[in-house]
Coordinates of C-alpha atoms in Angstrom, one line a residue:
Chain A
M111 CA 0.0 0.0 0.0
F112 CA 2.7 2.5 1.0
Q113 CA 4.8 1.2 -1.8
E114 CA 2.0 1.8 -4.2
L115 CA 1.5 5.4 -3.0
Q116 CA 5.2 6.1 -3.3
E117 CA 5.2 4.9 -6.9
K118 CA 2.2 7.0 -7.7
F119 CA 3.8 10.0 -6.1
I120 CA 7.0 9.5 -8.2
D121 CA 5.0 9.0 -11.3
N122 CA 2.8 12.0 -10.8
F123 CA 5.3 14.6 -9.5
I124 CA 8.9 13.5 -10.1
T125 CA 8.9 11.8 -13.5
D126 CA 9.5 14.4 -16.2
D127 CA 9.6 17.1 -13.5
R128 CA 5.8 17.1 -13.5
W129 CA 5.7 19.0 -10.2
Q130 CA 6.5 22.0 -12.3
Y131 CA 2.9 22.0 -13.6
I132 CA 1.7 22.4 -10.1
A133 CA 4.4 25.0 -9.1
D134 CA 4.0 27.1 -12.2
G135 CA 0.2 26.9 -11.8
L136 CA 0.4 27.9 -8.2
I137 CA 2.4 31.0 -9.2
T138 CA -0.1 31.9 -12.0
T139 CA -3.0 31.5 -9.6
L140 CA -1.4 33.7 -7.0
Q141 CA -0.5 36.3 -9.7
V142 CA -4.1 36.4 -11.0
T143 CA -5.6 36.5 -7.6
F144 CA -3.3 39.2 -6.3
F145 CA -3.8 41.6 -9.2
A146 CA -7.6 40.8 -9.4
V147 CA -7.9 41.7 -5.7
I148 CA -6.3 45.1 -6.4
V149 CA -8.5 45.7 -9.4
G150 CA -11.5 44.6 -7.3
I151 CA -10.7 46.8 -4.4
V152 CA -10.0 49.9 -6.5
L153 CA -13.1 49.4 -8.7
G154 CA -15.3 48.4 -5.8
F155 CA -14.2 51.3 -3.7
L156 CA -15.0 53.8 -6.5
V157 CA -18.4 52.3 -7.2
A158 CA -19.2 52.3 -3.5
V159 CA -18.3 55.9 -3.2
V160 CA -20.4 56.9 -6.2
R161 CA -23.4 54.8 -4.9
S162 CA -23.3 56.1 -1.4
T163 CA -22.7 59.7 -2.4
Y164 CA -25.8 59.3 -4.6
D165 CA -27.8 57.8 -1.7
K166 CA -26.7 60.5 0.8
T167 CA -26.8 63.6 -1.4
G168 CA -28.5 62.8 -4.6
K169 CA -25.5 63.9 -6.6
L170 CA -23.7 61.8 -9.3
K171 CA -26.9 60.6 -10.8
V172 CA -25.5 59.5 -14.2
L173 CA -22.5 57.7 -12.7
N174 CA -24.8 56.0 -10.2
A175 CA -26.9 54.7 -13.0
L176 CA -23.8 53.4 -14.8
C177 CA -22.6 51.7 -11.6
K178 CA -26.0 50.0 -11.0
L179 CA -25.9 48.7 -14.6
Y180 CA -22.4 47.3 -13.9
L181 CA -23.6 45.7 -10.7
T182 CA -26.6 44.1 -12.4
V183 CA -24.7 42.7 -15.3
I184 CA -21.7 41.4 -13.4
R185 CA -23.7 39.9 -10.5
G186 CA -26.3 38.5 -12.9
T187 CA -24.0 36.4 -15.1
P188 CA -21.5 33.6 -14.2
V189 CA -17.9 34.6 -13.9
V190 CA -16.8 31.9 -16.3
V191 CA -19.0 33.4 -19.0
Q192 CA -17.6 36.8 -18.3
L193 CA -14.1 35.4 -18.6
M194 CA -14.8 33.7 -21.9
I195 CA -16.5 36.9 -23.3
I196 CA -13.5 39.0 -22.4
Y197 CA -11.1 36.5 -24.0
F198 CA -13.0 35.2 -27.0
V199 CA -15.2 38.2 -27.8
I200 CA -13.6 41.4 -26.7
F201 CA -10.0 40.2 -27.3
G202 CA -11.1 37.7 -29.9
D203 CA -9.1 39.2 -32.7
S204 CA -5.9 39.8 -30.8
R205 CA -4.7 36.3 -29.9
D206 CA -1.4 37.6 -28.5
I207 CA -3.0 39.1 -25.4
S208 CA -1.8 37.5 -22.2
K209 CA -4.2 35.1 -20.6
V210 CA -3.0 36.3 -17.2
V211 CA -4.0 39.8 -18.1
V212 CA -7.4 38.7 -19.4
S213 CA -8.0 36.6 -16.2
V214 CA -7.0 39.6 -14.0
M215 CA -9.5 41.8 -15.8
A216 CA -12.3 39.2 -15.7
F217 CA -11.9 38.3 -12.0
G218 CA -11.1 41.9 -11.0
F219 CA -14.2 43.3 -12.7
N220 CA -16.2 40.5 -11.2
S221 CA -14.9 41.0 -7.7
G222 CA -15.3 44.7 -8.0
A223 CA -19.1 44.3 -8.1
Y224 CA -19.2 42.3 -4.9
V225 CA -16.6 44.5 -3.2
A226 CA -18.6 47.6 -4.1
E227 CA -21.7 46.2 -2.3
I228 CA -19.6 45.2 0.7
F229 CA -18.1 48.7 1.0
R230 CA -21.4 50.3 0.5
S231 CA -23.0 48.3 3.3
G232 CA -20.0 49.3 5.4
I233 CA -20.5 53.0 4.7
M234 CA -24.2 52.7 5.4
S235 CA -23.5 50.9 8.7
V236 CA -21.7 53.9 10.1
D237 CA -24.1 55.9 12.2
S238 CA -25.3 59.0 10.4
G239 CA -24.4 61.0 13.5
Q240 CA -20.7 60.4 12.6
F241 CA -21.4 62.0 9.3
E242 CA -23.1 65.0 10.9
A243 CA -20.4 65.4 13.4
G244 CA -17.8 65.6 10.6
R245 CA -19.8 68.1 8.6
S246 CA -20.6 70.3 11.6
L247 CA -16.9 70.6 12.3
G248 CA -16.5 72.0 8.8
F249 CA -15.2 69.0 6.9
N250 CA -16.6 68.8 3.4
Y251 CA -18.3 65.6 2.1
F252 CA -15.2 63.9 0.9
Q253 CA -13.1 64.8 3.9
T254 CA -15.8 63.5 6.1
M255 CA -15.8 60.2 4.1
R256 CA -12.0 60.0 4.2
Y257 CA -11.2 60.8 7.8
I258 CA -14.3 59.7 9.6
I259 CA -16.6 57.3 7.7
M260 CA -14.2 55.2 5.6
P261 CA -11.9 54.0 8.5
Q262 CA -14.9 52.9 10.4
A263 CA -16.6 51.3 7.4
F264 CA -13.4 49.4 6.5
K265 CA -13.2 48.0 9.9
N266 CA -16.8 46.9 9.8
V267 CA -16.5 45.1 6.5
L268 CA -13.1 43.5 6.9
P269 CA -14.5 40.0 7.6
A270 CA -16.8 40.2 4.6
L271 CA -14.0 41.5 2.5
G272 CA -11.7 38.7 3.6
N273 CA -14.4 36.2 2.6
E274 CA -14.8 37.8 -0.8
F275 CA -11.1 37.3 -1.5
I276 CA -11.2 33.7 -0.5
V277 CA -14.0 33.2 -2.9
L278 CA -12.0 35.0 -5.6
L279 CA -8.9 32.9 -5.0
K280 CA -11.0 29.7 -5.5
E281 CA -13.0 31.1 -8.5
T282 CA -9.8 31.6 -10.5
S283 CA -9.8 27.8 -10.8
V284 CA -12.1 28.2 -13.9
S285 CA -9.3 30.0 -15.8
G286 CA -8.7 26.7 -17.5
Y287 CA -11.7 27.7 -19.8
I288 CA -9.4 30.0 -21.6
A289 CA -6.5 27.5 -21.3
L290 CA -4.6 29.5 -18.7
Q291 CA -2.4 27.1 -16.9
D292 CA -3.3 27.9 -13.3
L293 CA -3.1 25.6 -10.4
T294 CA -6.2 23.6 -11.2
K295 CA -5.2 23.3 -14.9
G296 CA -1.7 22.2 -13.8
G297 CA -3.1 19.4 -11.8
D298 CA -5.4 18.4 -14.6
I299 CA -2.5 18.3 -17.1
I300 CA -0.7 15.8 -14.9
R301 CA -3.9 13.8 -14.6
S302 CA -4.1 13.6 -18.4
R303 CA -0.5 12.4 -18.6
T304 CA -0.6 9.8 -15.8
Y305 CA -4.2 8.8 -15.9
D306 CA -4.2 9.1 -12.2
A307 CA -6.8 11.5 -10.8
F308 CA -6.2 11.0 -7.1
M309 CA -2.7 12.3 -6.6
P310 CA -2.7 15.6 -8.7
L311 CA -6.2 16.7 -7.7
T312 CA -5.6 16.0 -4.0
A313 CA -2.3 18.0 -4.2
V314 CA -4.2 20.9 -5.9
A315 CA -6.9 20.8 -3.2
I316 CA -4.4 20.8 -0.4
L317 CA -2.6 23.8 -1.9
Y318 CA -5.9 25.8 -2.2
L319 CA -6.7 24.9 1.3
A320 CA -3.3 26.0 2.6
M321 CA -3.5 29.3 0.8
V322 CA -7.0 29.9 2.2
I323 CA -5.9 29.1 5.8
I324 CA -2.9 31.4 5.6
F325 CA -5.0 34.2 4.2
T326 CA -7.7 33.8 6.8
K327 CA -4.9 34.0 9.5
L328 CA -3.7 37.3 8.0
V329 CA -7.1 38.8 7.9
N330 CA -7.7 37.8 11.5
I331 CA -4.4 39.5 12.6
L332 CA -5.4 42.7 10.7
E333 CA -8.9 42.5 12.3
R334 CA -7.5 42.3 15.8
R335 CA -5.2 45.2 15.1
L336 CA -8.0 47.4 13.9
R337 CA -10.2 46.4 16.8
S338 CA -7.8 48.0 19.3
S339 CA -10.2 50.9 19.7
D340 CA -13.2 48.9 20.8
H341 CA -12.6 47.9 24.4
Chain B
M14 CA -34.9 92.7 25.0
T15 CA -31.7 92.0 23.2
T16 CA -30.3 95.5 23.3
N17 CA -27.8 94.6 26.0
Y18 CA -26.0 92.3 23.7
G19 CA -23.5 92.6 20.9
D20 CA -23.9 92.7 17.1
T21 CA -26.2 90.3 15.3
L22 CA -24.3 87.0 14.7
I23 CA -27.1 85.0 13.1
R24 CA -30.1 86.4 11.4
V25 CA -32.9 84.0 10.3
E26 CA -35.4 85.3 7.7
E27 CA -38.7 83.6 7.0
L28 CA -37.4 80.0 7.5
Y29 CA -39.5 77.1 6.3
K30 CA -38.7 73.4 6.3
I31 CA -41.3 71.2 4.7
F32 CA -41.0 67.3 4.8
G33 CA -43.7 66.2 2.5
E34 CA -46.9 67.1 4.4
L35 CA -45.1 68.1 7.5
H36 CA -44.3 71.7 8.1
A37 CA -41.4 71.3 10.6
L38 CA -40.6 75.0 10.4
N39 CA -43.3 77.4 9.6
G40 CA -41.8 80.8 8.8
I41 CA -39.3 81.6 11.5
S42 CA -37.5 84.9 11.7
E43 CA -35.1 85.4 14.6
E44 CA -31.8 87.0 15.5
I45 CA -29.0 85.7 17.7
H46 CA -26.7 88.3 19.0
K47 CA -23.1 87.9 20.2
G48 CA -22.9 86.8 23.9
E49 CA -26.4 85.7 24.1
V50 CA -27.4 82.4 25.6
V51 CA -30.7 81.5 23.8
V52 CA -32.5 78.4 25.2
I53 CA -35.2 76.9 23.0
V54 CA -37.9 74.8 24.6
G55 CA -41.1 73.2 23.3
P56 CA -42.9 69.9 23.0
S57 CA -41.4 67.2 20.9
G58 CA -42.2 67.7 17.2
S59 CA -42.3 71.4 17.7
G60 CA -39.4 71.9 15.2
K61 CA -36.9 73.1 17.8
S62 CA -34.2 70.7 16.8
T63 CA -34.9 71.3 13.1
F64 CA -34.5 75.0 13.7
L65 CA -31.2 74.5 15.5
R66 CA -29.9 72.2 12.8
S67 CA -30.9 74.8 10.1
L68 CA -28.6 77.4 11.7
N69 CA -25.5 75.5 10.4
L70 CA -27.5 74.0 7.5
L71 CA -27.2 70.4 8.6
E72 CA -30.9 70.7 7.8
E73 CA -31.3 72.5 4.5
P74 CA -34.3 74.9 4.8
T75 CA -37.0 74.6 2.1
R76 CA -37.3 78.4 2.0
G77 CA -35.8 81.4 3.7
K78 CA -32.4 82.6 4.6
V79 CA -29.8 82.1 7.3
I80 CA -27.4 85.0 7.6
F81 CA -24.3 84.3 9.6
E82 CA -21.8 87.2 10.2
G83 CA -23.5 89.2 7.5
E84 CA -23.3 86.5 4.8
D85 CA -26.2 84.5 3.5
I86 CA -25.1 80.9 4.0
T87 CA -28.1 79.4 2.3
D88 CA -26.7 80.8 -0.9
K89 CA -25.4 77.9 -2.9
K90 CA -22.3 79.8 -3.9
V91 CA -21.1 80.2 -0.4
D92 CA -18.6 77.7 1.0
I93 CA -20.7 76.4 3.9
N94 CA -17.8 74.4 5.3
K95 CA -15.8 77.6 6.0
H96 CA -18.8 78.9 8.1
R97 CA -19.5 75.7 9.9
Q98 CA -15.9 75.8 11.3
K99 CA -17.1 78.8 13.3
M100 CA -20.3 77.2 14.5
G101 CA -19.6 74.4 17.0
M102 CA -22.3 71.8 17.4
V103 CA -23.0 69.4 20.2
F104 CA -25.3 66.4 19.7
Q105 CA -27.6 64.4 21.9
H106 CA -25.6 61.2 21.1
F107 CA -22.2 62.9 21.4
N108 CA -21.0 61.5 18.0
L109 CA -17.4 61.1 19.0
F110 CA -15.2 59.3 16.5
P111 CA -14.9 55.8 18.0
H112 CA -11.8 54.9 15.9
R113 CA -9.7 57.8 17.2
T114 CA -8.4 58.6 20.7
I115 CA -9.8 61.5 22.7
L116 CA -6.8 63.6 21.7
Q117 CA -7.2 62.7 18.0
N118 CA -11.0 63.5 18.2
I119 CA -10.1 67.0 19.4
T120 CA -7.2 67.7 17.1
L121 CA -8.5 66.2 13.8
A122 CA -10.4 69.3 12.7
P123 CA -7.9 71.9 13.8
V124 CA -5.1 70.1 12.0
K125 CA -6.9 69.3 8.8
L126 CA -9.0 72.4 8.5
L127 CA -7.3 75.2 10.4
K128 CA -3.9 73.9 9.2
K129 CA -2.5 74.0 12.8
S130 CA 0.6 72.0 13.4
R131 CA 0.1 68.9 15.4
E132 CA 2.1 70.2 18.4
E133 CA 0.0 73.4 18.5
A134 CA -3.3 71.6 18.1
E135 CA -2.3 69.1 20.9
K136 CA -1.2 71.9 23.2
R137 CA -4.6 73.6 22.8
A138 CA -6.4 70.2 23.2
M139 CA -4.6 69.6 26.5
E140 CA -5.4 73.0 27.7
L141 CA -9.1 72.4 27.0
L142 CA -8.9 68.9 28.5
R143 CA -7.6 70.4 31.7
L144 CA -10.4 72.9 31.7
V145 CA -12.9 70.0 31.8
G146 CA -10.7 67.9 34.1
L147 CA -10.3 65.0 31.7
E148 CA -6.6 65.4 30.7
E149 CA -5.8 61.9 31.9
K150 CA -8.2 60.6 29.2
A151 CA -6.2 62.1 26.3
N152 CA -5.1 58.7 25.0
A153 CA -8.3 56.7 25.8
Y154 CA -10.8 55.8 23.2
P155 CA -14.4 57.1 23.4
S156 CA -15.8 53.6 24.3
Q157 CA -13.8 53.8 27.6
L158 CA -15.6 57.0 28.7
S159 CA -18.9 57.5 30.6
G160 CA -21.7 59.4 28.9
G161 CA -21.1 62.6 30.7
Q162 CA -17.4 62.4 29.9
K163 CA -18.2 61.8 26.3
Q164 CA -20.4 64.9 26.1
R165 CA -17.7 67.0 27.7
I166 CA -15.2 65.8 25.2
A167 CA -17.7 66.5 22.4
I168 CA -18.0 70.1 23.7
V169 CA -14.2 70.3 23.9
R170 CA -13.9 69.0 20.3
S171 CA -16.1 71.9 19.1
L172 CA -14.3 74.4 21.3
A173 CA -11.0 73.4 19.7
M174 CA -12.1 75.2 16.5
D175 CA -12.6 78.4 18.4
P176 CA -16.2 78.9 17.2
E177 CA -18.2 82.1 17.3
V178 CA -21.3 80.3 18.4
M179 CA -22.1 76.9 20.0
L180 CA -25.2 75.0 19.0
F181 CA -26.4 72.4 21.5
D182 CA -29.0 69.8 20.4
E183 CA -30.5 68.3 23.6
P184 CA -27.0 67.7 25.0
T185 CA -28.2 66.0 28.2
S186 CA -31.1 64.0 27.0
A187 CA -29.2 60.8 26.4
L188 CA -27.4 61.0 29.7
D189 CA -28.0 59.1 32.9
P190 CA -29.4 61.5 35.5
E191 CA -26.3 61.6 37.6
M192 CA -24.2 62.8 34.7
V193 CA -26.4 65.6 33.6
G194 CA -24.9 68.0 36.2
E195 CA -21.3 67.8 35.0
V196 CA -22.3 68.7 31.4
L197 CA -24.6 71.5 32.5
E198 CA -21.7 72.8 34.7
L199 CA -19.4 73.0 31.7
M200 CA -22.1 74.7 29.7
K201 CA -22.6 77.3 32.5
K202 CA -18.9 77.9 32.5
L203 CA -18.9 78.6 28.8
A204 CA -21.9 80.9 29.2
R205 CA -20.1 82.9 31.9
D206 CA -17.0 83.2 29.6
G207 CA -19.2 85.0 27.1
M208 CA -19.7 82.2 24.5
T209 CA -22.7 82.8 22.3
M210 CA -24.9 79.7 22.7
V211 CA -28.1 78.4 21.3
V212 CA -29.4 75.5 23.3
V213 CA -32.3 73.1 22.7
T214 CA -33.0 71.4 26.0
H215 CA -35.6 70.1 28.5
E216 CA -33.5 71.4 31.4
M217 CA -35.7 74.2 32.7
G218 CA -33.3 74.8 35.6
F219 CA -30.5 75.6 33.1
A220 CA -32.8 77.9 31.2
K221 CA -33.8 79.8 34.3
E222 CA -30.3 80.1 35.6
V223 CA -28.2 80.7 32.5
A224 CA -30.4 81.8 29.6
T225 CA -30.4 85.4 28.6
R226 CA -33.6 84.6 26.5
V227 CA -35.9 81.7 26.4
V228 CA -37.8 80.8 23.3
F229 CA -40.9 78.7 23.1
M230 CA -41.6 76.8 19.9
D231 CA -44.6 75.0 18.8
E232 CA -45.9 73.7 15.4
G233 CA -42.8 75.0 13.7
Q234 CA -43.2 78.6 15.0
I235 CA -41.9 80.7 17.8
K236 CA -44.9 81.3 20.0
E237 CA -43.3 83.3 22.7
Q238 CA -40.0 84.5 23.9
A239 CA -38.8 86.5 26.9
E240 CA -36.1 86.7 29.5
P241 CA -36.2 83.7 31.8
E242 CA -38.0 85.4 34.8
E243 CA -40.7 86.8 32.6
F244 CA -40.9 83.6 30.6
F245 CA -41.5 81.3 33.5
E246 CA -43.4 83.6 35.9
N247 CA -45.6 85.3 33.4
P248 CA -46.3 83.2 30.3
K249 CA -48.8 84.6 27.9
D250 CA -49.3 82.1 25.2
E251 CA -51.9 79.5 26.0
R252 CA -49.8 76.5 24.7
L253 CA -46.8 77.7 26.7
R254 CA -48.8 77.8 29.9
E255 CA -50.0 74.3 29.2
F256 CA -46.4 73.2 28.4
L257 CA -45.0 74.8 31.5
S258 CA -47.7 73.3 33.7
K259 CA -46.8 69.8 32.5
I260 CA -43.1 70.0 33.0
L261 CA -42.6 72.2 36.1

């Protein structure tokens, strides 16, 4: 039994340096996730500011309508379809575009919609008295947002935000649909070479799990730091 | 009755605030002079808070003008933020910033808006904290303070901007009874030092003792106003008599 496992391990990972499919895939997955998170945060933040400014003041009507359209379309269609549309339709004629870039765009735009709603709920969760206190001291709308509302909103939404990025990390596993060699695809390539599903797919699953556990720990540390003011 | 006081600081002209069917303010014209302590009383829903919040335009009036230091601040072209810096406001629920220490609560606006250096702002903040006897709380967070302490800090936060007038919106209504005194004491001290104050409150003792003028509001209008003695001893308006009989 042990002998058999060892042979399978060697066959799946050592022979022909097959572990490199996993290693390269892992790096690609981390790259895509990292940059998509950044795109998602920036986009989500901007959309949330537009939406809550409209809710609070009635300004930015046109931008708000555009943001709502974006939210409806992105949240109403599967991310894998969005990924394929960006790759095969929007960049259909330019085959030399990097698949990593396309994935970052697709997952970033997708995540932005969810992050926007998370941020918005965070902004709305801050007591309106905080806003009034800021304005009464003479801060303008955006200063009040920046110095008073956002720091509190961010703290309130950190758990939800952390969760969104865990979802994003795992969602990138559909990048194989545009033949990007991410972690999942890497494991799948090994499976197609060795005709063994157990070893490569288990390895892939363990790596996702490890990344999620490490990331959750990091979020918890950040949460504890930010909570220092609530005794 | 206001001849003993300084120049007009705030002039309100024909102020209306209409929420759908509700006429929260029904044509108010009034003047606040430098050095006055005007206490506004009235039943709930009488529009007294709405009136107070209109003075710094936290509530935008539907119609009418608010003229502060000679400038019409309801004019859209006016930078309201500049004027608000000179109108301190104290809220029923304190509204301290929970993510910042007491010292940061006090210095935030002076540093960012008055462009004071951090040292200068902190020096002033510590002076003010000594004034209210809370200097040892400088590095505490709001959640570590009692209600009375929070409200005193909220007052200090406004004072740090060196305002021309202080607006108080039911400053003691959310406090436990034993903490009301310390906040009223501080407000009395401010009044004695000549601060112009407009106070919405249910504390009739404070009105009697400190107010230079008491204003009675009902149904979005000013129904009666007088110096405290006259106001409480010899009320003329029928609704005011009824109101006073209920609360005194």
